[in-house]
Short mmCIF file of C-alpha atoms in Angstrom, two decimals:
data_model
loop_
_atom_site.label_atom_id
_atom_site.label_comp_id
_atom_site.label_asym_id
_atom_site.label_seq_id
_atom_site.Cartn_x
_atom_site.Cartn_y
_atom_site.Cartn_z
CA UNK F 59 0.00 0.00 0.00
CA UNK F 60 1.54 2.74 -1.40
CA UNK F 61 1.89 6.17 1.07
CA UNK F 62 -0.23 8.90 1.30
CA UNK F 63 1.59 11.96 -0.05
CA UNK F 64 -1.28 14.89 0.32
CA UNK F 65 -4.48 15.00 1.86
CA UNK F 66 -7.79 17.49 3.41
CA UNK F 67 -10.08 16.72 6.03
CA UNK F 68 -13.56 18.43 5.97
CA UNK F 69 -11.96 21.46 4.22
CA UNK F 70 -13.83 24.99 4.05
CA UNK F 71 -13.06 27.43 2.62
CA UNK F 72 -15.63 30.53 2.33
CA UNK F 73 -15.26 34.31 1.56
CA UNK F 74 -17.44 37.31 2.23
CA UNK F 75 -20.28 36.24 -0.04
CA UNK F 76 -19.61 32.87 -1.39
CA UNK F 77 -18.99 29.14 -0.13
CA UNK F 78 -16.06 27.99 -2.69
CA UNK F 79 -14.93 24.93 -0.65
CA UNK F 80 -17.53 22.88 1.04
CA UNK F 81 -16.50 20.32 3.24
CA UNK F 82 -14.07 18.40 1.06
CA UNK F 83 -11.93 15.15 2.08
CA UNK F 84 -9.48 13.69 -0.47
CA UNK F 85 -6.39 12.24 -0.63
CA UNK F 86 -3.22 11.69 -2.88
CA UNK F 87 -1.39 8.44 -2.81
CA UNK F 88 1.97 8.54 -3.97
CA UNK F 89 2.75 7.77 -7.52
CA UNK F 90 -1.18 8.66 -8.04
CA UNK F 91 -2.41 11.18 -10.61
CA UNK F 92 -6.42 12.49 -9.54
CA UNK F 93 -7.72 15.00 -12.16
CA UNK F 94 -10.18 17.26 -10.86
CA UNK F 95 -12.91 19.18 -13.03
CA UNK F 96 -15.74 20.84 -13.48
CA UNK F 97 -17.80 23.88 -13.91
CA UNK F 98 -16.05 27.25 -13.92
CA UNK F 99 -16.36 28.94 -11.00
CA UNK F 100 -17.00 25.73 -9.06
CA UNK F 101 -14.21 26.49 -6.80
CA UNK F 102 -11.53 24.18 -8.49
CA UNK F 103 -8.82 27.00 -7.86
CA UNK F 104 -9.37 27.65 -4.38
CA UNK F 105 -9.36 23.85 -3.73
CA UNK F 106 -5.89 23.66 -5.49
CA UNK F 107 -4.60 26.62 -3.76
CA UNK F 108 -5.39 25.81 0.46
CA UNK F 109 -4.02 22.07 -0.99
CA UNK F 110 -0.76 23.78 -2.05
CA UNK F 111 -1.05 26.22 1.01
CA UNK F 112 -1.62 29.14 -0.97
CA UNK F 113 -4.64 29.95 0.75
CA UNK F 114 -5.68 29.84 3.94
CA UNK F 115 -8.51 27.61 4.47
CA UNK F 116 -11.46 28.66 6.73
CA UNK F 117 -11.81 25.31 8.04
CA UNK F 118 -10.75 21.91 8.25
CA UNK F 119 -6.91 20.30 7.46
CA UNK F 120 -4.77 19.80 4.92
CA UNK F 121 -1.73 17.04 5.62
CA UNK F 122 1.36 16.77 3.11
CA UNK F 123 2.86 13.50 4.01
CA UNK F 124 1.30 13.22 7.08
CA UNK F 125 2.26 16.55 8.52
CA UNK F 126 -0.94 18.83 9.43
CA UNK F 127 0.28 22.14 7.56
CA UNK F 128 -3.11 24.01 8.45
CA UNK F 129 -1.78 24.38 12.43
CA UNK F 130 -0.75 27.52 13.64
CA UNK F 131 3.43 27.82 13.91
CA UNK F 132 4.62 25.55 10.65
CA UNK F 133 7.01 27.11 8.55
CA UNK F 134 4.82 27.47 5.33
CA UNK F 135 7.61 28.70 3.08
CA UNK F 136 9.54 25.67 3.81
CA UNK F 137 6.54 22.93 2.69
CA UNK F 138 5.62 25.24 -0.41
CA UNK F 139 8.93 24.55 -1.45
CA UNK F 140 8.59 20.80 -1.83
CA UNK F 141 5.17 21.60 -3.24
CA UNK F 142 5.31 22.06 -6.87
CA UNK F 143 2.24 24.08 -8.55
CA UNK F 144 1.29 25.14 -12.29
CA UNK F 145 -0.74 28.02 -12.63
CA UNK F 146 -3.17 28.52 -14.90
CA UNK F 147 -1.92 31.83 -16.39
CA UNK F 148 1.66 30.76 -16.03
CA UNK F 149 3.13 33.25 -14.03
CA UNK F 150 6.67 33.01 -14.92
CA UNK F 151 8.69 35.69 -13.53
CA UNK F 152 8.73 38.17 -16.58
CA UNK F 153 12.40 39.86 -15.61
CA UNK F 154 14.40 36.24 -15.36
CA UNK F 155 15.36 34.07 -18.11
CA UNK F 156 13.81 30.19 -18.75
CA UNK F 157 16.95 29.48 -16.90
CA UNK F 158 16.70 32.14 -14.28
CA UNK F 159 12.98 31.57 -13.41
CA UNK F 160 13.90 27.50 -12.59
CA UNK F 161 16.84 28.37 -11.10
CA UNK F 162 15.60 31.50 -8.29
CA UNK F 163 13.70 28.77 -6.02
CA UNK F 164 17.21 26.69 -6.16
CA UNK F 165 19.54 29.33 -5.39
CA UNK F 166 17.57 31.06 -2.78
CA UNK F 167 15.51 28.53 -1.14
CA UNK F 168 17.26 25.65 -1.52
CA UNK F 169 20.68 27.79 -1.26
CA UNK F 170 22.73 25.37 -3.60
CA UNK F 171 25.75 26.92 -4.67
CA UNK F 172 25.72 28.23 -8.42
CA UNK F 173 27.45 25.77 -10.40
CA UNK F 174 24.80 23.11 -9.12
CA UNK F 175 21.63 25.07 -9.64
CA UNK F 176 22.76 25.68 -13.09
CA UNK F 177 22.86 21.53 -13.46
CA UNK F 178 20.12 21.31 -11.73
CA UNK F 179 17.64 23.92 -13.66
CA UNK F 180 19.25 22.90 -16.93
CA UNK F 181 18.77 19.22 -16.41
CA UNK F 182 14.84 20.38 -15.43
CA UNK F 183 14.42 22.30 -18.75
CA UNK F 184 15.65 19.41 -20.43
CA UNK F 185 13.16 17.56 -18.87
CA UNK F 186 10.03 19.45 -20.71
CA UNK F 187 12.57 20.05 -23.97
CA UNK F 188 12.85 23.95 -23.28
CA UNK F 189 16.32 23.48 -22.87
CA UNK F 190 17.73 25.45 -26.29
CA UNK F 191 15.43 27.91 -25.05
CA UNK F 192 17.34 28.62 -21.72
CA UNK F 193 17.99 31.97 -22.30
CA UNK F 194 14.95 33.41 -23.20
CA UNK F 195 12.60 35.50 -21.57
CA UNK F 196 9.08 34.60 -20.95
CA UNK F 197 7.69 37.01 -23.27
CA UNK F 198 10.00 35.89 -26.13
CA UNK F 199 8.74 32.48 -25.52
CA UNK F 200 4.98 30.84 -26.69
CA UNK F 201 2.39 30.42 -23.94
CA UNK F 202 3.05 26.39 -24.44
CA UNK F 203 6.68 26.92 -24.07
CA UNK F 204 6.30 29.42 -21.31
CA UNK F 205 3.86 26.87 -19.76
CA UNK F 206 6.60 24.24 -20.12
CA UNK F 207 9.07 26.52 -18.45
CA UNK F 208 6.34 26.98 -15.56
CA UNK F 209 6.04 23.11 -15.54
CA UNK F 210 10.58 22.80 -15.15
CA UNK F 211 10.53 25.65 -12.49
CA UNK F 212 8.13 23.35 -10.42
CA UNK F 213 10.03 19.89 -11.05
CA UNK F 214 13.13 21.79 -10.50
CA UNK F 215 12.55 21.87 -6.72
CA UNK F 216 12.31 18.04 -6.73
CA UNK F 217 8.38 18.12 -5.20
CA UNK F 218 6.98 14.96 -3.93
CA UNK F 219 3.81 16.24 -5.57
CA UNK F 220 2.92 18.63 -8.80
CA UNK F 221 -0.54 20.34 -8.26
CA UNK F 222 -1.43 21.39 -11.81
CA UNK F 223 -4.25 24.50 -12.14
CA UNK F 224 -6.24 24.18 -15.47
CA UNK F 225 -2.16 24.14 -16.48
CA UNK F 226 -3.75 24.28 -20.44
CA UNK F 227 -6.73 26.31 -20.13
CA UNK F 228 -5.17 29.60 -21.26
CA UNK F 229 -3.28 28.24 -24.10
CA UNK F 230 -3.94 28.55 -27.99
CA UNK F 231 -5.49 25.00 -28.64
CA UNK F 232 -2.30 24.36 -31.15
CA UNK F 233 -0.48 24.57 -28.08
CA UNK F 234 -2.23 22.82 -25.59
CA UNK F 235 -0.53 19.16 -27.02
CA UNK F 236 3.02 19.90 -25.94
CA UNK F 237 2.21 20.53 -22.65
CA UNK F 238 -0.25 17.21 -21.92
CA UNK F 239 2.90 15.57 -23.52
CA UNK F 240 4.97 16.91 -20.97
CA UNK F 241 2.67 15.75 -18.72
CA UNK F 242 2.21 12.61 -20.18
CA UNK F 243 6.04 12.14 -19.97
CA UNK F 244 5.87 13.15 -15.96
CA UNK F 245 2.78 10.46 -15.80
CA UNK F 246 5.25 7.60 -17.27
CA UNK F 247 7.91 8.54 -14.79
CA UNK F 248 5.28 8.09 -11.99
CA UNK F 249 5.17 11.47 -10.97
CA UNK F 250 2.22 12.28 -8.19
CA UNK F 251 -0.06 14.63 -9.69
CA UNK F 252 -3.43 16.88 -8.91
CA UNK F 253 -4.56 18.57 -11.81
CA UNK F 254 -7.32 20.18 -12.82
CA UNK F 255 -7.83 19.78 -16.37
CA UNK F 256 -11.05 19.59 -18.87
CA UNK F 257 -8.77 17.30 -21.52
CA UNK F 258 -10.66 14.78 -21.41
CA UNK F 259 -8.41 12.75 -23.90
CA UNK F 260 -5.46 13.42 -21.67
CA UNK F 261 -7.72 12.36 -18.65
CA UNK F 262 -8.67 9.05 -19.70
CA UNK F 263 -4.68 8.35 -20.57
CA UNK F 264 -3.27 9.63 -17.53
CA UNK F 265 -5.67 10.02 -14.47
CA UNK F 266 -5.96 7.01 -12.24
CA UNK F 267 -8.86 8.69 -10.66
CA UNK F 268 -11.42 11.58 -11.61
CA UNK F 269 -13.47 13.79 -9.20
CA UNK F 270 -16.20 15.73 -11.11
CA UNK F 271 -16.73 19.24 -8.75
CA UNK F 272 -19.54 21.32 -8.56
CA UNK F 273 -20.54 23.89 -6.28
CA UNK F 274 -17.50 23.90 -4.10
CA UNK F 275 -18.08 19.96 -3.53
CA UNK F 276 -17.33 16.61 -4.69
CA UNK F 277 -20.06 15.58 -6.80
CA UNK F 278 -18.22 12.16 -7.91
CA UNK F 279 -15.40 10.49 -7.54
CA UNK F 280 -14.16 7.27 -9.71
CA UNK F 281 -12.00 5.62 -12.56
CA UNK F 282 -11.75 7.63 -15.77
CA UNK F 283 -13.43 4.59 -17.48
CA UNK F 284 -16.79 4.76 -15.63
CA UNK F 285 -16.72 8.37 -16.15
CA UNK F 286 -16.72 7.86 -20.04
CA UNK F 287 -18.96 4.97 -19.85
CA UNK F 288 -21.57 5.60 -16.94
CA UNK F 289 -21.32 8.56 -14.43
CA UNK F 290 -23.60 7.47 -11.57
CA UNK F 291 -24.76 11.34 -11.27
CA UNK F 292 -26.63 13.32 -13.64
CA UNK F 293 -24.93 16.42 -13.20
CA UNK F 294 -21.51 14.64 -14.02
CA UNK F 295 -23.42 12.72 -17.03
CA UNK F 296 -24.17 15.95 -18.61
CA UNK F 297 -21.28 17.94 -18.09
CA UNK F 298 -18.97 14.61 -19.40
CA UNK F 299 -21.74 15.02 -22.90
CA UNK F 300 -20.86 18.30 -23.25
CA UNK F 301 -16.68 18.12 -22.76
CA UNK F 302 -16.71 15.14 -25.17
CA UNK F 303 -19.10 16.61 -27.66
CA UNK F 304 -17.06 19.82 -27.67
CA UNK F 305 -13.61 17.19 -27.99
CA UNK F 306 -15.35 15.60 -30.96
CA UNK F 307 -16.44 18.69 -32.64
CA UNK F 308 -12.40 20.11 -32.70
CA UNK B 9 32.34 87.58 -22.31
CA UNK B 10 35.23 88.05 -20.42
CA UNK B 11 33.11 88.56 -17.25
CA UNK B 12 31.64 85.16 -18.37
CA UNK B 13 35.35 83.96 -17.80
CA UNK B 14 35.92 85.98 -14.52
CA UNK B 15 33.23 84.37 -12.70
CA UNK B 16 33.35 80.72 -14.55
CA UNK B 17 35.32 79.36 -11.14
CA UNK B 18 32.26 80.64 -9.16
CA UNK B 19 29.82 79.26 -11.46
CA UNK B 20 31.38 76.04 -11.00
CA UNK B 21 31.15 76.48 -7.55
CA UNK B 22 27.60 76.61 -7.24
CA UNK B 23 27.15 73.92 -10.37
CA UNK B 24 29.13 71.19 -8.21
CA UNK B 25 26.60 72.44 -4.98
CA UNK B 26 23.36 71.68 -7.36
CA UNK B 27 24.77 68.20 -8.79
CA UNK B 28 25.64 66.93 -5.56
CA UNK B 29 22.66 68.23 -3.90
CA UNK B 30 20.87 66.77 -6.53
CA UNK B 31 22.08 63.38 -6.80
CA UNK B 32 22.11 62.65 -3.42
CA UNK B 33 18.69 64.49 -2.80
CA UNK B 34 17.47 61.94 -5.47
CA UNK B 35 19.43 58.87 -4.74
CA UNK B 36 18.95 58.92 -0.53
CA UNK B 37 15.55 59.63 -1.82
CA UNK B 38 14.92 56.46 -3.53
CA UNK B 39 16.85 54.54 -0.68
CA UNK B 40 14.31 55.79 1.80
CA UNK B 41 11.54 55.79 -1.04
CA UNK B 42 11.92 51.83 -1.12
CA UNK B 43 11.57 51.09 2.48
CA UNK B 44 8.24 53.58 2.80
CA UNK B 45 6.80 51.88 -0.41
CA UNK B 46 7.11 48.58 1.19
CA UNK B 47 5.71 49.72 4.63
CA UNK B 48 3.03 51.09 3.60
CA UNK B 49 1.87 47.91 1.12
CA UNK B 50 2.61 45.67 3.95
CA UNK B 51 3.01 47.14 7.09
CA UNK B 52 -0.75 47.27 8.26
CA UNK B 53 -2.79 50.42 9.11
CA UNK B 54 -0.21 52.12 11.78
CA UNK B 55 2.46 52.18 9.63
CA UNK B 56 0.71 53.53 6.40
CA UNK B 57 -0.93 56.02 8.27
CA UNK B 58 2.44 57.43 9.69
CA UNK B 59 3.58 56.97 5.87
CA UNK B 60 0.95 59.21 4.32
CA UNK B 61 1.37 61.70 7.47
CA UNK B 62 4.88 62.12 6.17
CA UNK B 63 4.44 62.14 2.55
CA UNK B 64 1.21 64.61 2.53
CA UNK B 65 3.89 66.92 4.87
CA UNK B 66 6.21 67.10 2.19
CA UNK B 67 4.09 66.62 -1.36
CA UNK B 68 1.61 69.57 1.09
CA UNK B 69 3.59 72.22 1.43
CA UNK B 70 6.11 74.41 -0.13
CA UNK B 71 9.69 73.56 -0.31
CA UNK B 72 10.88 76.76 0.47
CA UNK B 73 8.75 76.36 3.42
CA UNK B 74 10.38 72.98 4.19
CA UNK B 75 13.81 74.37 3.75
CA UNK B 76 13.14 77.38 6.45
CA UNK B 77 11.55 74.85 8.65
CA UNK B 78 14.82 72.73 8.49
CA UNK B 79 17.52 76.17 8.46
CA UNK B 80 15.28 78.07 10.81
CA UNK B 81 12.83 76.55 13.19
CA UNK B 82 14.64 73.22 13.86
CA UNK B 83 18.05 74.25 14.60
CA UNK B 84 16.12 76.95 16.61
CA UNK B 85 14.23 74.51 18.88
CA UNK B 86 17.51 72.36 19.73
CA UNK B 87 19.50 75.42 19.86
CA UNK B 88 22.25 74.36 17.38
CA UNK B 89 23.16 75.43 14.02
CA UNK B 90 23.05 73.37 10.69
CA UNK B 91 24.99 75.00 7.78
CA UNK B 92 22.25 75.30 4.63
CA UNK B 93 24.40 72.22 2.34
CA UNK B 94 23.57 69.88 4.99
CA UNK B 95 19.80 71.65 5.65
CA UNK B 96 19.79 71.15 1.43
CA UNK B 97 20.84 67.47 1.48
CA UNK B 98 18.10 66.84 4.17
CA UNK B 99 15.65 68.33 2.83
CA UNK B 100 15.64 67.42 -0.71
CA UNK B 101 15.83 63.66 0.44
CA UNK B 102 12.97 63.84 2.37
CA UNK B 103 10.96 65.96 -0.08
CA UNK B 104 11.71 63.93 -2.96
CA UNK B 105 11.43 60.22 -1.19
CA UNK B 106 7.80 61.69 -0.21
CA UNK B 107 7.42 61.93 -4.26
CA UNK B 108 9.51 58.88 -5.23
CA UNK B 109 7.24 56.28 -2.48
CA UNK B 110 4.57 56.90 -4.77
CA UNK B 111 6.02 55.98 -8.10
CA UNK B 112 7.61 52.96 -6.72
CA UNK B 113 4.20 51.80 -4.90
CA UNK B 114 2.20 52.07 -7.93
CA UNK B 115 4.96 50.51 -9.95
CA UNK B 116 4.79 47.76 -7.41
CA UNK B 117 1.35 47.47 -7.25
CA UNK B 118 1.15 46.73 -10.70
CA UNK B 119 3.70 43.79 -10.58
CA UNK B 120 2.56 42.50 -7.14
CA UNK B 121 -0.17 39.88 -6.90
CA UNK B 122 0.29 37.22 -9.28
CA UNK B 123 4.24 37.15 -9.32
CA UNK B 124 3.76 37.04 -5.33
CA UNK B 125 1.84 34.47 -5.36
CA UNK B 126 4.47 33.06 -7.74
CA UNK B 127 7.48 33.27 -5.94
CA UNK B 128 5.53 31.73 -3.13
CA UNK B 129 4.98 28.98 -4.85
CA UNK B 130 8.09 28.23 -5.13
CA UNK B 131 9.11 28.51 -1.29
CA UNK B 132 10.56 31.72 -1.47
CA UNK B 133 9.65 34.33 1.74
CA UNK B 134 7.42 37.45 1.12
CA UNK B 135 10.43 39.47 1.69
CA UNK B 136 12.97 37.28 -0.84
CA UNK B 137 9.74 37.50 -2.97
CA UNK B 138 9.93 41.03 -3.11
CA UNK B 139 13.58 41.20 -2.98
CA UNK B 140 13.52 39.02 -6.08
CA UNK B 141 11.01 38.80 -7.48
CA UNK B 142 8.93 42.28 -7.27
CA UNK B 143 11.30 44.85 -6.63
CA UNK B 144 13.77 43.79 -9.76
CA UNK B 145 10.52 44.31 -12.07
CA UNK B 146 9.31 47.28 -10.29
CA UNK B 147 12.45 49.82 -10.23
CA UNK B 148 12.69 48.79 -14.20
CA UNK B 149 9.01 50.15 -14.46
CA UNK B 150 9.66 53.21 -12.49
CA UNK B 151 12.63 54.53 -14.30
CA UNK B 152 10.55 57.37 -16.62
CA UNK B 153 9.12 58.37 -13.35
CA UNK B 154 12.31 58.74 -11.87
CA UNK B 155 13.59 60.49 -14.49
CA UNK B 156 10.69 63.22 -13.84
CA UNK B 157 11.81 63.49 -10.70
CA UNK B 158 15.03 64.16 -11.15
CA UNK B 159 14.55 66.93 -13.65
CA UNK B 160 12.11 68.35 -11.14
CA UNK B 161 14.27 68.31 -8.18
CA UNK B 162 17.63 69.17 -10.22
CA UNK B 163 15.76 72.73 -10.73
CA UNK B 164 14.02 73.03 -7.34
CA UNK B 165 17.60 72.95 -5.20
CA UNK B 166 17.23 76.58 -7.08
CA UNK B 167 15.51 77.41 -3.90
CA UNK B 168 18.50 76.77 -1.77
CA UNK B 169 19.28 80.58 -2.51
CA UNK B 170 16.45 81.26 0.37
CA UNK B 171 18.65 80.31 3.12
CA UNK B 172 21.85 81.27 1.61
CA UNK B 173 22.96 78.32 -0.34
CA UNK B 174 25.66 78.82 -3.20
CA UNK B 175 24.14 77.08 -5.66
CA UNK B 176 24.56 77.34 -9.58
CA UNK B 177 21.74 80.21 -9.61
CA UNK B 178 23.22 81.60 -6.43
CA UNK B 179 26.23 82.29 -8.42
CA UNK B 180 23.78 83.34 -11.58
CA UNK B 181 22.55 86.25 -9.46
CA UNK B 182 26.00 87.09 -7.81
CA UNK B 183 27.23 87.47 -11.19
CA UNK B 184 24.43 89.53 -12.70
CA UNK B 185 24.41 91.96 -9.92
CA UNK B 186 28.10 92.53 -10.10
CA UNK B 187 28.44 93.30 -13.76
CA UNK B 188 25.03 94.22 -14.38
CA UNK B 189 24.78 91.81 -17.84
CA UNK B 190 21.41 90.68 -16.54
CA UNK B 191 20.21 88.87 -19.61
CA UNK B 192 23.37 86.93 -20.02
CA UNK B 193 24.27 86.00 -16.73
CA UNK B 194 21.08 84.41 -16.63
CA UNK B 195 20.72 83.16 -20.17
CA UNK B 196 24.04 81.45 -19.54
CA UNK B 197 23.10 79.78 -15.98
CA UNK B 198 19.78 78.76 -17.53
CA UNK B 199 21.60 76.89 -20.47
CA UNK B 200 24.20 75.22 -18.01
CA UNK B 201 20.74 73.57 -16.11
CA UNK B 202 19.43 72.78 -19.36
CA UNK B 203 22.23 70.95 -20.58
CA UNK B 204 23.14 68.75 -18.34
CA UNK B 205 19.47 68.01 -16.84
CA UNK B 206 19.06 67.02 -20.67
CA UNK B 207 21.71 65.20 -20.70
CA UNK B 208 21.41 62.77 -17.61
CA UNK B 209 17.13 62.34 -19.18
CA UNK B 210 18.45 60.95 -22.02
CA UNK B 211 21.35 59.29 -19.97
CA UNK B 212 18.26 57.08 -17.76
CA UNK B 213 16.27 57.29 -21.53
CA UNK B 214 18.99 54.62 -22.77
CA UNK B 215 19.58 52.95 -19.29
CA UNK B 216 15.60 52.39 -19.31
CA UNK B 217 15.97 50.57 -22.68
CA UNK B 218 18.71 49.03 -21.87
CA UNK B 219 17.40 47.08 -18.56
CA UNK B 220 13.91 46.52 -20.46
CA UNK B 221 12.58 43.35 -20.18
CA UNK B 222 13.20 41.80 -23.69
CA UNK B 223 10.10 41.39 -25.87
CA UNK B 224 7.78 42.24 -22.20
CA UNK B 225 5.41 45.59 -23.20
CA UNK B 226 4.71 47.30 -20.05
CA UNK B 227 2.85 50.50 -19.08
CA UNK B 228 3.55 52.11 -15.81
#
């Protein structure tokens, strides 16, 4: 029985007006990949963010290999670091290089010494084949290379866990193929992944479990195959139409 | 103009007086421009208060006023006496950081949440993160500001004649009043300001495209 790397216990998380998090208990084995979607506005985002300790949840836990992280007194600096996340928008640092963006959580969180966060980075962007594009700045590069780049500065830190926001969403749709084949690549290695993603092709190849969310819950929770076949809710069975009719139709 | 000649030693004089005054009125400036911008963004509701107290003070009122205050009242109060190049330095680093914590907390503003949020991500601490991460992008955003600011204060230190000061139009008027060539004396100290405020605008023009972010439009 394989370890559990992440996991949220009855998690809340609500803001002036609206409930985006309702109650929500899941975990993350290691070696595991869980692809979580649904509606926009659903409250996918602010799920991913109090997992990755972004946020602050209102209620409830959230353990990263077995350590409670929602207590008062942890060092949350040091867990993000081991903590890798995607963002949907990217987010590179626009003033640093391919190269520099990977390499700033190396040199001054980690503190290795130059010469081995330069390996270190480079061997990263060779991992999601930006590597001849080292020295370029983010707004030189394409959103699916820049989203690459995004993908190498979060591997770089050697996470026990990628959390993945809708990493594809803002992307051309030319683009979106050579970053679920980085992913795919990541998948093979048996990297543990959450990601929130609407490819539906990708899903079915890579997810070992999918949790339709709605409404700041989990609706339904299961293989990608009984998903594609016969979602036990209705919401899920008509929200899985649409996705694939809109797949088909491209 | 020989008298031109005759008084070129004095001129120079009062030029070196407005550079330095200048430069370090604008570079202490920024140095305590940096901390205020950051205090009041994060420093909660004491702190920015006391910020904007001190910045309405100096953007408020009129820098002569702020230079007597300084050469007059102060030394007054505690009974000593400051000489007017130190009341100068003073005074136009804590009028123009009052200007310069602005420009930097807009430009920082505009950089801040989702490259924070970034650089958390990653492990890094707010303050690395804005070490890093948001400062680095910011002072490359506020460099046309700065460069405002400069020209404004390189002509304001003009006031240091109020308390005395030999500055460049210090020696302008000295000049004019002892040979009586009015219009040349100060046609002559007016081109000397104009040429080398020019020159240093165009001087942070090319630094400004030189430490652009390549291919990265931005609009401060």
């Amino acid at each position: 029985m394989a370890d559990t790397v992440m996991e949220c216990r009855n998690l809340w998380k609500i803001y002036e007006k609206i409930t985006a998090v309702k109650d929500v208990s899941l975990e993350i084995k290691e070696g595991e990949i869980k692809l979580l979607f649904g509606p926009s506005g659903s409250g996918k985002s602010t799920l991913a963010r109090c997992l990755a300790l972004l946020t602050t949840p209102t209620k409830g836990d959230v353990f990263h290999r077995g350590e409670c992280l929602t207590r008062p007194g942890v060092n949350l600096n040091k867990a993000r670091a081991r903590i890798g996340f995607v963002f949907q928008h990217i987010w590179l640092f626009h003033h640093l290089t391919a190269l520099g963006n990977v390499e700033l959580g190396l040199r001054r969180v980690l503190k290795l010494p130059k010469k081995e966060a330069r390996e270190r980075a480079t061997k990263a962007l060779r991992e999601v084949k930006m590597e001849e594009w080292a020295n370029h700045y983010p707004a030189q590069l394409s959103g699916g290379q820049q989203q690459r780049v995004g993908i190498a500065r979060a591997l770089a830190m050697d996470p026990y866990i990628i959390i993945l926001d809708e990493p594809t969403s803002a992307l051309d749709p030319e683009l979106i193929g050579e970053v679920t084949d980085t992913l795919r690549a990541l998948a093979k290695k048996g990297t543990t992944m959450f990601i929130i993603s609407h490819e539906m092709q990708f899903a079915r190849e890579v997810a070992d479990e999918m949790i339709f969310f709605n409404q700041g819950m989990i609706v339904e929770e299961g293989p990608p195959e009984r998903f594609f076949t016969k979602p036990s809710s209705d919401r899920a069975k008509r929200f899985m139409e649409r996705l694939i009719k809109r797949t088909t139709k491209e | 103009m020989d008298f031109i000649i005759e008084f070129l030693p004095r001129i120079f004089d009062g030029f070196l007086v407005t550079i330095q005054v200048t430069f370090f009125g604008v570079i202490m400036g920024l140095a305590l421009a940096i901390p205020l911008a950051i205090g009041d963004l994060y420093g909660g509701k004491i702190v920015s208060t006391i910020i904007k107290f001190y910045v309405e003070f100096f953007r408020g009122s009129a820098l002569v006023a702020q230079l007597f205050i300084f050469y007059f009242s102060i030394p007054t109060l505690l009974n000593i006496r400051i000489d007017w190049f130190t009341v100068g330095l003073v005074a136009f680093t804590l009028n123009s950081a009052a200007y310069q914590k602005g420009y930097i907390k807009g430009a920082m503003e505009s950089v801040y949440e989702d490259q924070m949020t970034a650089a958390l991500s990653i492990g890094l601490s707010k303050v690395q993160a804005i070490i890093y991460v948001v400062l680095p992008q910011s002072l490359r955003i506020v460099i046309p500001a700065w460069s405002n600011e400069f020209c404004s204060l390189a002509k304001s230190t003009a006031a240091l004649l109020t308390i005395g000061g030999k500055d460049l139009t210090a020696a302008g008027r000295t000049m004019a009043s002892q040979t009586w060539r009015i219009l040349e004396s100060y046609t002559f100290i007016a081109l000397i300001y104009f040429l080398w405020i020019t020159t240093v605008m165009k001087a942070l023009d090319i630094l400004y495209n030189k430490v652009k972010i390549p291919g990265l439009e931005v609009s401060a």
